[in-house]
């Protein structure tokens, strides 16, 4: 008897549920925030005297086993000279112990927006005020303009280059009310078309300075302040035992 092979249908990859992806992103955020060197673990940023180089190993000597020390540098906004410093991270930091969760808005597909991206040749720099610079600004590289319309209003947003990724620092009317007062961050997703990007505001997040006062975060420039309340993404961190009031 001759057997006839019956071809089996090729199983298609099931469609990805954006809401499930977002839930996984939220879980990943919690893991990152509470990690031994996550935002909640930073307990001290120590800037060194001019000309002194950081020695992380020496600074680490004698400290508890939960503490890690790393070196960092920046350019002094006044003198333009390089500054060096040390950061101290504690896996047993009080903020980690008291952390409960980050409040979030429900997932809303309406806040996934496409935008035009116009690259700007050269290293164009845009001034960003930082939360601990007493009104001073730092110039950050903004490699292109992001243009979109939200609720009938046209915007040209400035996202700066954060180690090869576009980082948008934006403000909206929810700041200080239901979301973190100094604004929120959002990584801009590039597409196959170099002139198109995606802004998924469901993944807007509280900046590092919302979890430790040892960070100096950029604040939204005027062009990144939206008129419409962005009820998507993270709101603010929640701590137990009144820690937020002490933090």
Short mmCIF file of N, CA, C and O in Angstrom, two decimals, residues 17-67:
data_model
loop_
_atom_site.label_atom_id
_atom_site.label_comp_id
_atom_site.label_asym_id
_atom_site.label_seq_id
_atom_site.Cartn_x
_atom_site.Cartn_y
_atom_site.Cartn_z
N UNK A 17 1.07 40.27 22.45
CA UNK A 17 0.09 41.15 23.11
C UNK A 17 0.85 42.32 23.74
O UNK A 17 1.63 42.13 24.67
N UNK A 18 0.65 43.54 23.23
CA UNK A 18 1.39 44.69 23.78
C UNK A 18 1.17 44.88 25.27
O UNK A 18 2.09 45.29 25.99
N UNK A 19 -0.04 44.57 25.75
CA UNK A 19 -0.32 44.74 27.17
C UNK A 19 0.51 43.75 28.01
O UNK A 19 0.99 44.08 29.09
N UNK A 20 0.69 42.53 27.47
CA UNK A 20 1.50 41.54 28.19
C UNK A 20 2.98 41.96 28.17
O UNK A 20 3.69 41.80 29.17
N UNK A 21 3.43 42.49 27.03
CA UNK A 21 4.80 42.99 26.96
C UNK A 21 5.02 44.11 27.98
O UNK A 21 6.06 44.19 28.62
N UNK A 22 4.03 44.97 28.11
CA UNK A 22 4.13 46.07 29.06
C UNK A 22 4.17 45.54 30.49
O UNK A 22 4.95 46.04 31.32
N UNK A 23 3.37 44.52 30.80
CA UNK A 23 3.39 43.92 32.14
C UNK A 23 4.77 43.35 32.46
O UNK A 23 5.28 43.49 33.58
N UNK A 24 5.38 42.72 31.44
CA UNK A 24 6.73 42.19 31.64
C UNK A 24 7.72 43.33 31.85
O UNK A 24 8.66 43.21 32.66
N UNK A 25 7.52 44.44 31.14
CA UNK A 25 8.39 45.60 31.33
C UNK A 25 8.27 46.13 32.76
O UNK A 25 9.28 46.46 33.39
N UNK A 26 7.06 46.20 33.28
CA UNK A 26 6.85 46.66 34.66
C UNK A 26 7.59 45.76 35.66
O UNK A 26 8.22 46.24 36.60
N UNK A 27 7.49 44.44 35.43
CA UNK A 27 8.17 43.50 36.32
C UNK A 27 9.68 43.68 36.23
O UNK A 27 10.40 43.64 37.24
N UNK A 28 10.18 43.92 35.00
CA UNK A 28 11.61 44.15 34.82
C UNK A 28 12.08 45.42 35.51
O UNK A 28 13.20 45.47 36.04
N UNK A 29 11.22 46.42 35.51
CA UNK A 29 11.57 47.66 36.20
C UNK A 29 11.78 47.41 37.69
O UNK A 29 12.73 47.91 38.29
N UNK A 30 10.89 46.65 38.29
CA UNK A 30 11.02 46.37 39.73
C UNK A 30 12.34 45.64 40.01
O UNK A 30 13.06 45.98 40.96
N UNK A 31 12.65 44.66 39.17
CA UNK A 31 13.89 43.91 39.35
C UNK A 31 15.09 44.84 39.27
O UNK A 31 16.03 44.75 40.08
N UNK A 32 15.08 45.74 38.28
CA UNK A 32 16.21 46.65 38.09
C UNK A 32 16.33 47.64 39.24
O UNK A 32 17.43 47.94 39.72
N UNK A 33 15.20 48.16 39.71
CA UNK A 33 15.23 49.18 40.77
C UNK A 33 15.77 48.62 42.08
O UNK A 33 16.45 49.33 42.82
N UNK A 34 15.46 47.36 42.37
CA UNK A 34 15.84 46.77 43.65
C UNK A 34 17.14 45.97 43.57
O UNK A 34 17.54 45.34 44.55
N UNK A 35 17.81 46.01 42.43
CA UNK A 35 19.08 45.30 42.26
C UNK A 35 20.16 45.91 43.16
O UNK A 35 20.04 47.06 43.60
N UNK A 36 21.23 45.15 43.45
CA UNK A 36 22.29 45.66 44.33
C UNK A 36 22.90 46.98 43.86
O UNK A 36 23.46 47.72 44.68
N UNK A 37 22.80 47.27 42.55
CA UNK A 37 23.28 48.56 42.05
C UNK A 37 22.16 49.24 41.26
O UNK A 37 22.42 49.97 40.29
N UNK A 38 20.93 49.04 41.70
CA UNK A 38 19.80 49.71 41.10
C UNK A 38 19.62 51.11 41.67
O UNK A 38 20.34 51.51 42.59
N UNK A 39 18.65 51.83 41.15
CA UNK A 39 18.43 53.22 41.59
C UNK A 39 18.24 53.35 43.09
O UNK A 39 18.71 54.31 43.71
N UNK A 40 17.56 52.38 43.70
CA UNK A 40 17.28 52.46 45.14
C UNK A 40 18.52 52.22 46.00
O UNK A 40 18.55 52.58 47.17
N UNK A 41 19.55 51.61 45.41
CA UNK A 41 20.73 51.23 46.18
C UNK A 41 21.76 52.35 46.32
O UNK A 41 22.67 52.25 47.13
N UNK A 42 21.62 53.43 45.53
CA UNK A 42 22.63 54.49 45.58
C UNK A 42 22.46 55.31 46.86
O UNK A 42 21.46 56.00 47.04
N UNK A 43 23.45 55.23 47.73
CA UNK A 43 23.35 55.91 49.02
C UNK A 43 24.27 57.13 49.13
O UNK A 43 24.08 57.97 50.01
N UNK A 44 25.28 57.22 48.26
CA UNK A 44 26.16 58.39 48.33
C UNK A 44 26.85 58.61 46.99
O UNK A 44 27.30 57.66 46.34
N UNK A 45 26.92 59.88 46.58
CA UNK A 45 27.75 60.31 45.47
C UNK A 45 28.75 61.30 46.04
O UNK A 45 28.36 62.34 46.56
N UNK A 46 30.03 60.97 45.94
CA UNK A 46 31.07 61.78 46.60
C UNK A 46 32.00 62.36 45.53
O UNK A 46 32.75 61.62 44.88
N UNK A 47 31.95 63.68 45.34
CA UNK A 47 32.85 64.33 44.38
C UNK A 47 34.17 64.66 45.06
O UNK A 47 34.20 65.14 46.19
N UNK A 48 35.25 64.41 44.36
CA UNK A 48 36.59 64.54 44.93
C UNK A 48 37.17 65.93 44.66
O UNK A 48 36.76 66.62 43.72
N UNK A 49 38.14 66.35 45.46
CA UNK A 49 38.81 67.63 45.22
C UNK A 49 39.46 67.65 43.83
O UNK A 49 39.82 66.60 43.28
N UNK A 50 39.61 68.83 43.28
CA UNK A 50 40.19 68.99 41.95
C UNK A 50 41.55 68.30 41.86
O UNK A 50 42.39 68.44 42.75
N UNK A 51 41.74 67.54 40.80
CA UNK A 51 43.01 66.85 40.57
C UNK A 51 43.12 65.50 41.21
O UNK A 51 44.04 64.73 40.90
N UNK A 52 42.20 65.15 42.12
CA UNK A 52 42.28 63.85 42.80
C UNK A 52 41.56 62.79 41.99
O UNK A 52 40.47 63.02 41.47
N UNK A 53 42.18 61.63 41.86
CA UNK A 53 41.61 60.52 41.10
C UNK A 53 40.92 59.53 42.03
O UNK A 53 41.41 59.27 43.14
N UNK A 54 39.82 58.95 41.61
CA UNK A 54 39.10 58.02 42.48
C UNK A 54 39.80 56.67 42.61
O UNK A 54 40.38 56.18 41.64
N UNK A 55 39.76 56.12 43.79
CA UNK A 55 40.28 54.78 44.05
C UNK A 55 39.15 53.99 44.72
O UNK A 55 38.97 54.05 45.94
N UNK A 56 38.40 53.28 43.88
CA UNK A 56 37.22 52.58 44.38
C UNK A 56 37.58 51.50 45.40
O UNK A 56 36.87 51.30 46.39
N UNK A 57 38.67 50.80 45.15
CA UNK A 57 39.07 49.73 46.08
C UNK A 57 39.40 50.29 47.46
O UNK A 57 39.02 49.73 48.49
N UNK A 58 40.13 51.39 47.48
CA UNK A 58 40.49 51.99 48.77
C UNK A 58 39.25 52.50 49.49
O UNK A 58 39.12 52.36 50.71
N UNK A 59 38.32 53.07 48.75
CA UNK A 59 37.09 53.59 49.36
C UNK A 59 36.21 52.47 49.88
O UNK A 59 35.47 52.65 50.85
N UNK A 60 36.34 51.30 49.25
CA UNK A 60 35.51 50.16 49.64
C UNK A 60 36.03 49.48 50.91
O UNK A 60 35.28 48.82 51.63
N UNK A 61 37.28 49.66 51.23
CA UNK A 61 37.90 48.98 52.37
C UNK A 61 37.19 49.30 53.68
O UNK A 61 36.90 50.46 53.98
N UNK A 62 36.87 48.26 54.42
CA UNK A 62 36.24 48.43 55.73
C UNK A 62 34.74 48.59 55.72
O UNK A 62 34.12 48.67 56.78
N UNK A 63 34.14 48.65 54.54
CA UNK A 63 32.69 48.82 54.46
C UNK A 63 32.00 47.46 54.50
O UNK A 63 32.60 46.42 54.21
N UNK A 64 30.70 47.44 54.83
CA UNK A 64 29.97 46.17 54.87
C UNK A 64 30.00 45.46 53.52
O UNK A 64 30.18 46.08 52.46
N UNK A 65 29.81 44.16 53.54
CA UNK A 65 29.85 43.37 52.32
C UNK A 65 28.75 43.69 51.33
O UNK A 65 28.83 43.31 50.16
N UNK A 66 27.71 44.37 51.79
CA UNK A 66 26.61 44.73 50.90
C UNK A 66 26.91 45.95 50.04
O UNK A 66 26.15 46.29 49.14
N UNK A 67 28.04 46.63 50.34
CA UNK A 67 28.35 47.90 49.68
C UNK A 67 29.31 47.69 48.50
O UNK A 67 30.30 46.98 48.62
#
